[in-house]
Coordinates of C-alpha atoms in Angstrom, one line a residue:
M1 CA 23.9 112.5 -63.9
G2 CA 21.4 115.0 -62.0
L3 CA 18.8 113.1 -62.5
L4 CA 20.5 109.8 -60.6
T5 CA 22.2 112.2 -58.1
D6 CA 18.6 113.5 -56.9
L7 CA 17.3 109.3 -57.2
R8 CA 20.2 108.6 -54.7
D9 CA 19.3 111.6 -52.4
S10 CA 16.0 110.6 -52.4
I11 CA 16.1 106.8 -51.6
S12 CA 19.3 107.8 -48.6
R13 CA 16.6 110.3 -47.0
A14 CA 13.9 107.4 -47.2
V15 CA 16.5 104.6 -45.6
D16 CA 17.2 107.8 -43.1
R17 CA 13.8 108.2 -41.7
L18 CA 13.5 104.7 -41.6
F19 CA 15.9 104.4 -39.0
V20 CA 15.1 107.4 -37.4
E21 CA 11.2 106.4 -37.2
S22 CA 12.3 102.5 -36.2
E23 CA 14.0 104.0 -32.9
P24 CA 12.4 103.6 -29.5
K25 CA 10.9 106.9 -28.2
R26 CA 11.8 108.3 -24.8
I27 CA 9.8 108.3 -22.5
G28 CA 10.1 110.8 -19.5
I29 CA 8.2 109.8 -16.5
Y30 CA 7.3 112.9 -14.7
G31 CA 6.0 114.4 -11.7
P32 CA 6.3 115.7 -8.1
P33 CA 7.9 113.9 -5.5
N34 CA 7.0 110.7 -4.1
A35 CA 4.6 110.9 -6.4
G36 CA 5.0 106.9 -7.6
K37 CA 7.3 107.4 -10.5
T38 CA 10.0 104.8 -9.8
T39 CA 7.4 102.7 -8.8
L40 CA 5.3 102.5 -12.1
A41 CA 8.9 102.9 -13.9
N42 CA 9.4 99.7 -12.2
R43 CA 6.4 97.9 -12.5
I44 CA 6.5 98.6 -16.1
A45 CA 10.3 97.5 -16.1
R46 CA 9.5 94.8 -14.7
D47 CA 6.2 93.6 -16.2
W48 CA 8.2 93.9 -20.1
T49 CA 12.1 92.6 -19.3
G50 CA 12.1 91.2 -16.0
D51 CA 14.2 93.7 -14.4
A52 CA 14.2 96.9 -12.5
I53 CA 15.1 100.4 -13.1
G54 CA 15.9 101.7 -9.5
P55 CA 15.1 101.9 -5.6
E56 CA 11.9 102.6 -4.4
S57 CA 11.7 104.4 -0.9
H58 CA 9.0 106.4 1.3
V59 CA 11.8 109.3 1.5
P60 CA 11.8 112.4 -0.4
H61 CA 13.9 112.7 -3.9
E62 CA 14.9 108.5 -3.6
T63 CA 15.7 109.3 -7.0
R64 CA 18.3 112.1 -7.6
R65 CA 19.7 111.5 -11.2
A66 CA 17.3 110.6 -14.2
R67 CA 17.8 106.8 -15.1
R68 CA 16.3 105.1 -18.4
K69 CA 15.1 101.5 -19.5
E70 CA 15.8 101.5 -22.8
N71 CA 13.9 99.2 -25.4
V72 CA 11.4 98.3 -23.2
E73 CA 8.3 96.0 -25.7
I74 CA 4.9 96.5 -25.0
E75 CA 2.4 94.1 -26.5
R76 CA -1.2 95.3 -26.9
N77 CA -3.8 94.5 -29.4
G78 CA -1.4 92.2 -31.9
R79 CA 1.1 94.7 -31.6
T80 CA 4.2 95.8 -30.4
V81 CA 5.3 99.3 -29.1
T82 CA 9.2 99.7 -28.1
I83 CA 9.9 102.6 -25.6
D84 CA 13.2 103.9 -23.7
I85 CA 11.6 104.3 -20.2
V86 CA 13.6 107.3 -18.7
D87 CA 12.9 108.0 -14.7
T88 CA 13.2 111.6 -13.8
P89 CA 13.7 113.0 -10.2
G90 CA 10.7 114.1 -8.8
V91 CA 10.4 118.2 -9.6
T92 CA 9.8 120.7 -6.7
T93 CA 10.8 124.4 -6.7
K94 CA 12.7 124.1 -3.0
V95 CA 14.5 121.4 -2.1
D96 CA 15.1 121.5 1.9
Y97 CA 17.8 119.4 3.8
E98 CA 15.4 118.9 6.9
E99 CA 13.0 116.8 4.9
F100 CA 15.6 114.3 5.0
L101 CA 15.9 114.6 8.8
E102 CA 12.4 114.3 9.4
H103 CA 13.5 110.1 7.8
D104 CA 16.6 109.8 10.7
I105 CA 19.2 110.8 8.1
E106 CA 22.4 112.4 9.2
K107 CA 22.6 115.4 8.9
D108 CA 25.8 115.2 6.4
D109 CA 24.0 113.1 4.5
A110 CA 20.6 115.8 4.6
V111 CA 23.0 118.3 2.7
R112 CA 24.6 116.1 0.4
R113 CA 20.8 114.7 -0.7
S114 CA 19.6 118.2 -0.8
R115 CA 22.4 119.0 -3.2
E116 CA 21.9 115.9 -5.8
A117 CA 18.1 116.1 -5.0
T118 CA 18.3 120.1 -6.7
E119 CA 21.1 119.0 -9.3
G120 CA 18.2 116.3 -9.8
V121 CA 15.7 119.0 -11.0
A122 CA 17.9 120.5 -13.4
E123 CA 18.2 117.3 -15.4
A124 CA 14.6 116.7 -15.3
M125 CA 13.9 119.7 -16.3
H126 CA 17.0 118.8 -18.6
W127 CA 15.4 115.8 -20.4
L128 CA 12.1 117.6 -20.5
R129 CA 13.5 120.5 -23.0
E130 CA 15.7 118.6 -24.7
D131 CA 15.7 114.9 -25.1
V132 CA 12.3 113.2 -24.2
D133 CA 9.3 112.2 -27.4
G134 CA 6.4 111.9 -24.4
V135 CA 5.5 112.2 -21.1
I136 CA 3.7 110.0 -18.4
Y137 CA 3.0 112.7 -15.9
V138 CA 2.7 110.4 -12.7
L139 CA 0.3 112.3 -9.4
D140 CA -0.8 111.0 -6.2
A141 CA -4.1 110.9 -6.0
T142 CA -4.3 111.4 -2.9
T143 CA -2.9 115.0 -3.0
D144 CA -4.1 118.8 -4.0
P145 CA -2.6 118.5 -8.1
F146 CA -3.5 122.2 -8.7
T147 CA 0.1 123.0 -7.3
Q148 CA 2.6 125.9 -8.9
V149 CA 4.9 123.0 -10.2
N150 CA 2.1 120.8 -11.5
T151 CA 0.8 123.6 -13.7
M152 CA 4.5 124.8 -15.3
L153 CA 5.3 121.3 -16.3
I154 CA 1.9 120.4 -18.0
G155 CA 2.2 123.9 -19.5
I156 CA 5.8 123.3 -21.0
I157 CA 4.7 120.0 -21.9
E158 CA 2.3 121.6 -24.2
S159 CA 4.6 124.1 -25.1
Q160 CA 6.4 121.2 -26.6
D161 CA 4.0 119.7 -28.6
L162 CA 4.6 116.4 -26.5
P163 CA 1.8 113.5 -25.8
V164 CA 1.2 113.3 -22.0
L165 CA -0.2 110.8 -20.8
I166 CA -2.1 112.0 -16.8
L167 CA -1.8 109.0 -14.4
A168 CA -3.7 109.0 -10.9
N169 CA -1.7 106.9 -8.7
K170 CA -2.2 105.0 -5.6
T171 CA -6.2 104.6 -5.7
D172 CA -5.1 101.8 -3.5
L173 CA -5.5 104.0 -0.3
E174 CA -8.6 105.3 0.8
D175 CA -8.1 109.1 0.5
A176 CA -7.3 108.9 -3.4
T177 CA -9.6 111.1 -5.7
V178 CA -9.3 110.7 -8.9
Q179 CA -11.9 113.2 -10.3
R180 CA -10.0 115.9 -8.8
I181 CA -6.7 115.2 -11.0
A182 CA -9.3 115.2 -14.2
S183 CA -10.8 118.4 -12.8
A184 CA -7.5 120.1 -12.5
Y185 CA -6.1 119.2 -15.8
P186 CA -9.2 118.7 -17.8
Q187 CA -7.6 119.4 -21.5
H188 CA -6.1 116.0 -21.0
E189 CA -7.5 112.4 -20.0
T190 CA -6.7 110.8 -16.7
I191 CA -6.4 107.4 -16.3
P192 CA -6.8 105.5 -12.5
L193 CA -4.1 103.3 -11.1
S194 CA -2.3 101.4 -8.4
A195 CA 1.4 101.4 -9.4
L196 CA 2.6 99.6 -6.3
E197 CA -0.5 96.9 -6.6
G198 CA -0.7 96.8 -10.0
D199 CA -4.4 97.7 -10.3
N200 CA -5.8 98.7 -13.8
M201 CA -2.2 98.5 -15.6
D202 CA -3.8 97.1 -18.5
E203 CA -5.5 100.2 -19.6
V204 CA -1.9 102.2 -18.8
Y205 CA -0.3 99.6 -21.1
D206 CA -3.2 100.2 -24.0
K207 CA -2.7 104.5 -23.8
I208 CA 1.2 103.8 -23.9
A209 CA 0.8 102.1 -26.9
E210 CA -2.0 104.5 -27.9
Y211 CA -0.6 107.5 -27.2
F212 CA 3.3 106.2 -28.0
G213 CA 2.9 103.9 -30.7

C-alpha cells in the first residue's frame, strides 16, 4: 500500500511540474520614464499578436499602471517561446507634478497624474519582487545610464537571481551611445535597438528566446 501511495505521489508531482513548466513566463519590461518601454512592449505585441498593449506618449509617466499581454508566442530558430509581457511604469525616486505642467496639462490633472505615477512606481517594485520570472531592462541610449535608480534596480534584479536582458533603445537618434550603457553595466550583455523604428528587433527576439525560453 505504501509503495502504491509513493508511486501515485511521484506521478502527481511530475504532472504538477509539467503544468508549471508549460506556463508562460512573466517578463517585466523595466527602466526609467521615457526610455521607450511601452514602445517596445507594443512592438513585440504587434509583431506576434497583432495587438498593442497601451498608448505611447512623449509625456513622462504615461504608463502609470502595469499592463499585461498574455501568451505572446515568439518563434525563433525552429522553436516557440511563450511569454506574458508586463509593461511597467517608469521607476524614479520622485514624481513632480510640475513635470506634467511643462506639457500643457492643467494643474489638477497634473497632480492626479503625479499621484498615480507614484502609485505606479510602487506597483512596479511589487511586480519585480514578487511576480516576474525575468526582466527586459530598457535604457535610453541618449542619456546617462549610470543613475541611482538604474543601479538600484539592476541590483534588485541580480539579488532576485532573475535573467535580465539590457536593451539600449533609441539608436535611431544621432546622440545615441550604446557603449556608454555597456560600460555602465559590463556584467550584462547590452543589445542596441530602436523600438520606434523596429531596428535590430530580430536580434532582440533571438535574445528573448535565449534568455527566457
